[in-house]
Amino acid sequence: MIFWTPFYFLGPRSFAWWIVRFWSRTHLWLMKVIAGTDHIVRGREKLPEGGYIIAPKHQSAWDTIAFLPWWPDPIYILKRQLMWIPLFGWYIARMKMIAIDRGNREQAIRSINASAQQAVDDGRQIIIYPEGTRRPPGAEPSYKSGIAHIYEKLDVPVVPIAHMAGLYWPRRKFLRHPGLIEVEVLDPIPPGLPRSAFMAELERRTEEACDRLLLRAVEGPNPPPLPPTAQARLDAIKARRAADPDAA
């Protein structure tokens, strides 16, 4: 960031985004070369045009950087405290992200409403993690209602994104595990659904896809070590398959 500062802040935002994407691609390349952790993305052709909401599964620091090269001018909804980090916070501000105070729900909603509407009108894509914070792979889903509020307010499609990156870059750990991180861009959820129906559909699509990716990870040529939550989820999937092979 120190090296790129004059180019990032004095040049156009399009070039500033080039710097961010370059950093993201470099990081992903280093993970592949040093840790043996590669990734593949399927379903990018499903992404709609213009402004919409992106709803990725949140398991790892990996999913905060890996998606940056995909979109021309995405916008993250993030906690305000990140803006206080020297230099890093300035970088975030340059990209006009939506910073919210989690401790003040009403103020957070007002900030999101105004900024998100402007972003969609400008054709930007809004990235919001439905569970709010990183969850261990296989943990019981905990989807928050914040994304439903934005979905209703903006009246745009929501694109769920499933992955199991937490198996290879665990949260709160230094270790990286070799293997292939598979990412699935799922069918967009159209606007206009009732809140409860939208939340149920978002969770169903995302969790079913994550279950498929978990099975492929453990059945692949280089399975990662499983945390207890992922092992419990795997056991439940196998039990369900054994009880009802046709449903599986």
Tab-separated table of N, CA and C in Angstrom, residues 45-116:
chain	number	residue	atom	x	y	z
A	45	GLU	N	-21.168	-17.159	-15.822
A	45	GLU	CA	-22.086	-16.720	-16.877
A	45	GLU	C	-23.478	-16.394	-16.330
A	46	LYS	N	-23.750	-16.782	-15.088
A	46	LYS	CA	-25.053	-16.499	-14.475
A	46	LYS	C	-25.152	-15.080	-13.921
A	47	LEU	N	-24.048	-14.369	-13.842
A	47	LEU	CA	-24.052	-13.031	-13.281
A	47	LEU	C	-24.855	-12.094	-14.180
A	48	PRO	N	-25.827	-11.363	-13.620
A	48	PRO	CA	-26.630	-10.447	-14.440
A	48	PRO	C	-25.858	-9.168	-14.768
A	49	GLU	N	-26.462	-8.360	-15.607
A	49	GLU	CA	-25.871	-7.068	-15.954
A	49	GLU	C	-26.308	-6.011	-14.936
A	50	GLY	N	-25.527	-4.937	-14.868
A	50	GLY	CA	-25.918	-3.799	-14.042
A	50	GLY	C	-25.741	-4.037	-12.560
A	51	GLY	N	-26.555	-3.329	-11.769
A	51	GLY	CA	-26.451	-3.413	-10.330
A	51	GLY	C	-27.248	-4.569	-9.754
A	52	TYR	N	-26.668	-5.260	-8.798
A	52	TYR	CA	-27.337	-6.363	-8.103
A	52	TYR	C	-26.591	-6.635	-6.804
A	53	ILE	N	-27.102	-7.570	-6.016
A	53	ILE	CA	-26.508	-7.928	-4.729
A	53	ILE	C	-25.801	-9.267	-4.857
A	54	ILE	N	-24.606	-9.348	-4.314
A	54	ILE	CA	-23.830	-10.584	-4.282
A	54	ILE	C	-23.821	-11.091	-2.844
A	55	ALA	N	-24.156	-12.363	-2.651
A	55	ALA	CA	-24.276	-12.924	-1.302
A	55	ALA	C	-23.361	-14.140	-1.161
A	56	PRO	N	-22.066	-13.944	-0.886
A	56	PRO	CA	-21.157	-15.078	-0.756
A	56	PRO	C	-21.240	-15.727	0.630
A	57	LYS	N	-20.954	-16.998	0.676
A	57	LYS	CA	-20.710	-17.670	1.947
A	57	LYS	C	-19.455	-17.043	2.560
A	58	HIS	N	-19.436	-16.895	3.881
A	58	HIS	CA	-18.312	-16.232	4.548
A	58	HIS	C	-17.680	-17.206	5.537
A	59	GLN	N	-16.517	-17.762	5.153
A	59	GLN	CA	-15.824	-18.728	6.001
A	59	GLN	C	-14.389	-18.329	6.303
A	60	SER	N	-13.831	-17.451	5.500
A	60	SER	CA	-12.395	-17.274	5.518
A	60	SER	C	-12.030	-15.869	5.068
A	61	ALA	N	-10.801	-15.453	5.364
A	61	ALA	CA	-10.300	-14.218	4.783
A	61	ALA	C	-10.179	-14.352	3.268
A	62	TRP	N	-10.079	-15.578	2.793
A	62	TRP	CA	-9.958	-15.814	1.345
A	62	TRP	C	-11.122	-15.214	0.583
A	63	ASP	N	-12.339	-15.380	1.093
A	63	ASP	CA	-13.494	-14.914	0.330
A	63	ASP	C	-13.691	-13.404	0.432
A	64	THR	N	-12.831	-12.706	1.151
A	64	THR	CA	-12.889	-11.242	1.152
A	64	THR	C	-11.998	-10.643	0.067
A	65	ILE	N	-11.070	-11.438	-0.469
A	65	ILE	CA	-10.150	-10.908	-1.480
A	65	ILE	C	-10.277	-11.611	-2.823
A	66	ALA	N	-10.728	-12.863	-2.829
A	66	ALA	CA	-10.687	-13.666	-4.054
A	66	ALA	C	-11.664	-13.186	-5.115
A	67	PHE	N	-12.740	-12.496	-4.702
A	67	PHE	CA	-13.768	-12.088	-5.655
A	67	PHE	C	-13.507	-10.709	-6.264
A	68	LEU	N	-12.486	-10.016	-5.789
A	68	LEU	CA	-12.237	-8.651	-6.249
A	68	LEU	C	-11.998	-8.542	-7.758
A	69	PRO	N	-11.332	-9.505	-8.402
A	69	PRO	CA	-11.109	-9.343	-9.847
A	69	PRO	C	-12.353	-9.537	-10.713
A	70	TRP	N	-13.457	-9.975	-10.145
A	70	TRP	CA	-14.612	-10.350	-10.959
A	70	TRP	C	-15.418	-9.174	-11.454
A	71	TRP	N	-15.497	-8.091	-10.667
A	71	TRP	CA	-16.421	-7.011	-10.960
A	71	TRP	C	-15.673	-5.711	-11.222
A	72	PRO	N	-16.249	-4.839	-12.075
A	72	PRO	CA	-15.541	-3.596	-12.403
A	72	PRO	C	-15.481	-2.596	-11.263
A	73	ASP	N	-16.538	-2.525	-10.449
A	73	ASP	CA	-16.572	-1.505	-9.385
A	73	ASP	C	-17.478	-1.975	-8.253
A	74	PRO	N	-17.112	-3.058	-7.545
A	74	PRO	CA	-17.974	-3.583	-6.489
A	74	PRO	C	-17.948	-2.706	-5.250
A	75	ILE	N	-18.926	-2.898	-4.397
A	75	ILE	CA	-18.992	-2.145	-3.147
A	75	ILE	C	-19.285	-3.109	-2.006
A	76	TYR	N	-18.466	-3.056	-0.967
A	76	TYR	CA	-18.624	-3.916	0.202
A	76	TYR	C	-19.377	-3.168	1.293
A	77	ILE	N	-20.203	-3.899	2.014
A	77	ILE	CA	-20.780	-3.402	3.260
A	77	ILE	C	-19.934	-3.967	4.398
A	78	LEU	N	-19.270	-3.108	5.140
A	78	LEU	CA	-18.286	-3.548	6.122
A	78	LEU	C	-18.414	-2.745	7.409
A	79	LYS	N	-17.804	-3.255	8.452
A	79	LYS	CA	-17.895	-2.580	9.749
A	79	LYS	C	-17.013	-1.333	9.762
A	80	ARG	N	-17.514	-0.311	10.441
A	80	ARG	CA	-16.877	1.004	10.439
A	80	ARG	C	-15.458	0.961	10.998
A	81	GLN	N	-15.192	0.038	11.925
A	81	GLN	CA	-13.877	-0.008	12.562
A	81	GLN	C	-12.740	-0.223	11.558
A	82	LEU	N	-13.047	-0.857	10.416
A	82	LEU	CA	-11.999	-1.072	9.416
A	82	LEU	C	-11.506	0.245	8.823
A	83	MET	N	-12.358	1.257	8.868
A	83	MET	CA	-11.959	2.556	8.335
A	83	MET	C	-10.922	3.244	9.214
A	84	TRP	N	-10.773	2.787	10.438
A	84	TRP	CA	-9.853	3.425	11.368
A	84	TRP	C	-8.420	2.898	11.232
A	85	ILE	N	-8.229	1.853	10.437
A	85	ILE	CA	-6.885	1.293	10.260
A	85	ILE	C	-6.080	2.239	9.380
A	86	PRO	N	-4.922	2.703	9.858
A	86	PRO	CA	-4.132	3.642	9.050
A	86	PRO	C	-3.812	3.072	7.666
A	87	LEU	N	-3.913	3.895	6.680
A	87	LEU	CA	-3.655	3.593	5.279
A	87	LEU	C	-4.707	2.649	4.696
A	88	PHE	N	-4.930	1.510	5.326
A	88	PHE	CA	-5.938	0.571	4.836
A	88	PHE	C	-7.313	1.228	4.801
A	89	GLY	N	-7.657	1.953	5.859
A	89	GLY	CA	-8.933	2.636	5.897
A	89	GLY	C	-9.050	3.693	4.815
A	90	TRP	N	-7.949	4.354	4.485
A	90	TRP	CA	-7.973	5.349	3.408
A	90	TRP	C	-8.216	4.672	2.059
A	91	TYR	N	-7.613	3.504	1.887
A	91	TYR	CA	-7.836	2.740	0.656
A	91	TYR	C	-9.318	2.394	0.507
A	92	ILE	N	-9.935	1.967	1.610
A	92	ILE	CA	-11.360	1.633	1.577
A	92	ILE	C	-12.199	2.867	1.224
A	93	ALA	N	-11.880	3.983	1.848
A	93	ALA	CA	-12.635	5.206	1.594
A	93	ALA	C	-12.530	5.627	0.140
A	94	ARG	N	-11.372	5.428	-0.473
A	94	ARG	CA	-11.176	5.795	-1.883
A	94	ARG	C	-12.154	5.049	-2.788
A	95	MET	N	-12.525	3.833	-2.407
A	95	MET	CA	-13.414	3.020	-3.229
A	95	MET	C	-14.889	3.193	-2.867
A	96	LYS	N	-15.183	4.129	-1.945
A	96	LYS	CA	-16.558	4.467	-1.590
A	96	LYS	C	-17.346	3.247	-1.099
A	97	MET	N	-16.758	2.511	-0.164
A	97	MET	CA	-17.443	1.382	0.452
A	97	MET	C	-18.475	1.887	1.463
A	98	ILE	N	-19.371	0.993	1.871
A	98	ILE	CA	-20.402	1.343	2.846
A	98	ILE	C	-19.934	0.874	4.221
A	99	ALA	N	-19.539	1.793	5.067
A	99	ALA	CA	-19.077	1.468	6.418
A	99	ALA	C	-20.218	1.713	7.399
A	100	ILE	N	-20.508	0.717	8.228
A	100	ILE	CA	-21.642	0.832	9.152
A	100	ILE	C	-21.187	0.590	10.585
A	101	ASP	N	-21.955	1.147	11.507
A	101	ASP	CA	-21.734	0.953	12.943
A	101	ASP	C	-22.663	-0.166	13.401
A	102	ARG	N	-22.114	-1.333	13.664
A	102	ARG	CA	-22.933	-2.478	14.055
A	102	ARG	C	-23.642	-2.258	15.377
A	103	GLY	N	-23.111	-1.351	16.201
A	103	GLY	CA	-23.727	-1.100	17.492
A	103	GLY	C	-24.938	-0.195	17.432
A	104	ASN	N	-25.175	0.426	16.286
A	104	ASN	CA	-26.317	1.333	16.122
A	104	ASN	C	-27.104	0.871	14.900
A	105	ARG	N	-28.073	0.022	15.125
A	105	ARG	CA	-28.776	-0.640	14.022
A	105	ARG	C	-29.539	0.361	13.156
A	106	GLU	N	-30.232	1.300	13.767
A	106	GLU	CA	-31.029	2.255	12.992
A	106	GLU	C	-30.146	3.127	12.100
A	107	GLN	N	-29.053	3.598	12.666
A	107	GLN	CA	-28.146	4.420	11.867
A	107	GLN	C	-27.524	3.592	10.755
A	108	ALA	N	-27.191	2.326	11.051
A	108	ALA	CA	-26.611	1.451	10.039
A	108	ALA	C	-27.570	1.251	8.874
A	109	ILE	N	-28.846	1.054	9.188
A	109	ILE	CA	-29.846	0.850	8.140
A	109	ILE	C	-29.976	2.089	7.262
A	110	ARG	N	-29.974	3.267	7.888
A	110	ARG	CA	-30.074	4.505	7.105
A	110	ARG	C	-28.874	4.666	6.179
A	111	SER	N	-27.684	4.371	6.689
A	111	SER	CA	-26.479	4.490	5.872
A	111	SER	C	-26.514	3.532	4.699
A	112	ILE	N	-26.942	2.306	4.972
A	112	ILE	CA	-27.003	1.299	3.911
A	112	ILE	C	-28.021	1.696	2.849
A	113	ASN	N	-29.199	2.141	3.288
A	113	ASN	CA	-30.252	2.482	2.338
A	113	ASN	C	-29.791	3.544	1.340
A	114	ALA	N	-29.219	4.614	1.863
A	114	ALA	CA	-28.812	5.717	0.988
A	114	ALA	C	-27.666	5.320	0.074
A	115	SER	N	-26.645	4.695	0.639
A	115	SER	CA	-25.454	4.363	-0.150
A	115	SER	C	-25.713	3.226	-1.130
A	116	ALA	N	-26.475	2.227	-0.696
A	116	ALA	CA	-26.738	1.085	-1.564
A	116	ALA	C	-27.584	1.478	-2.762
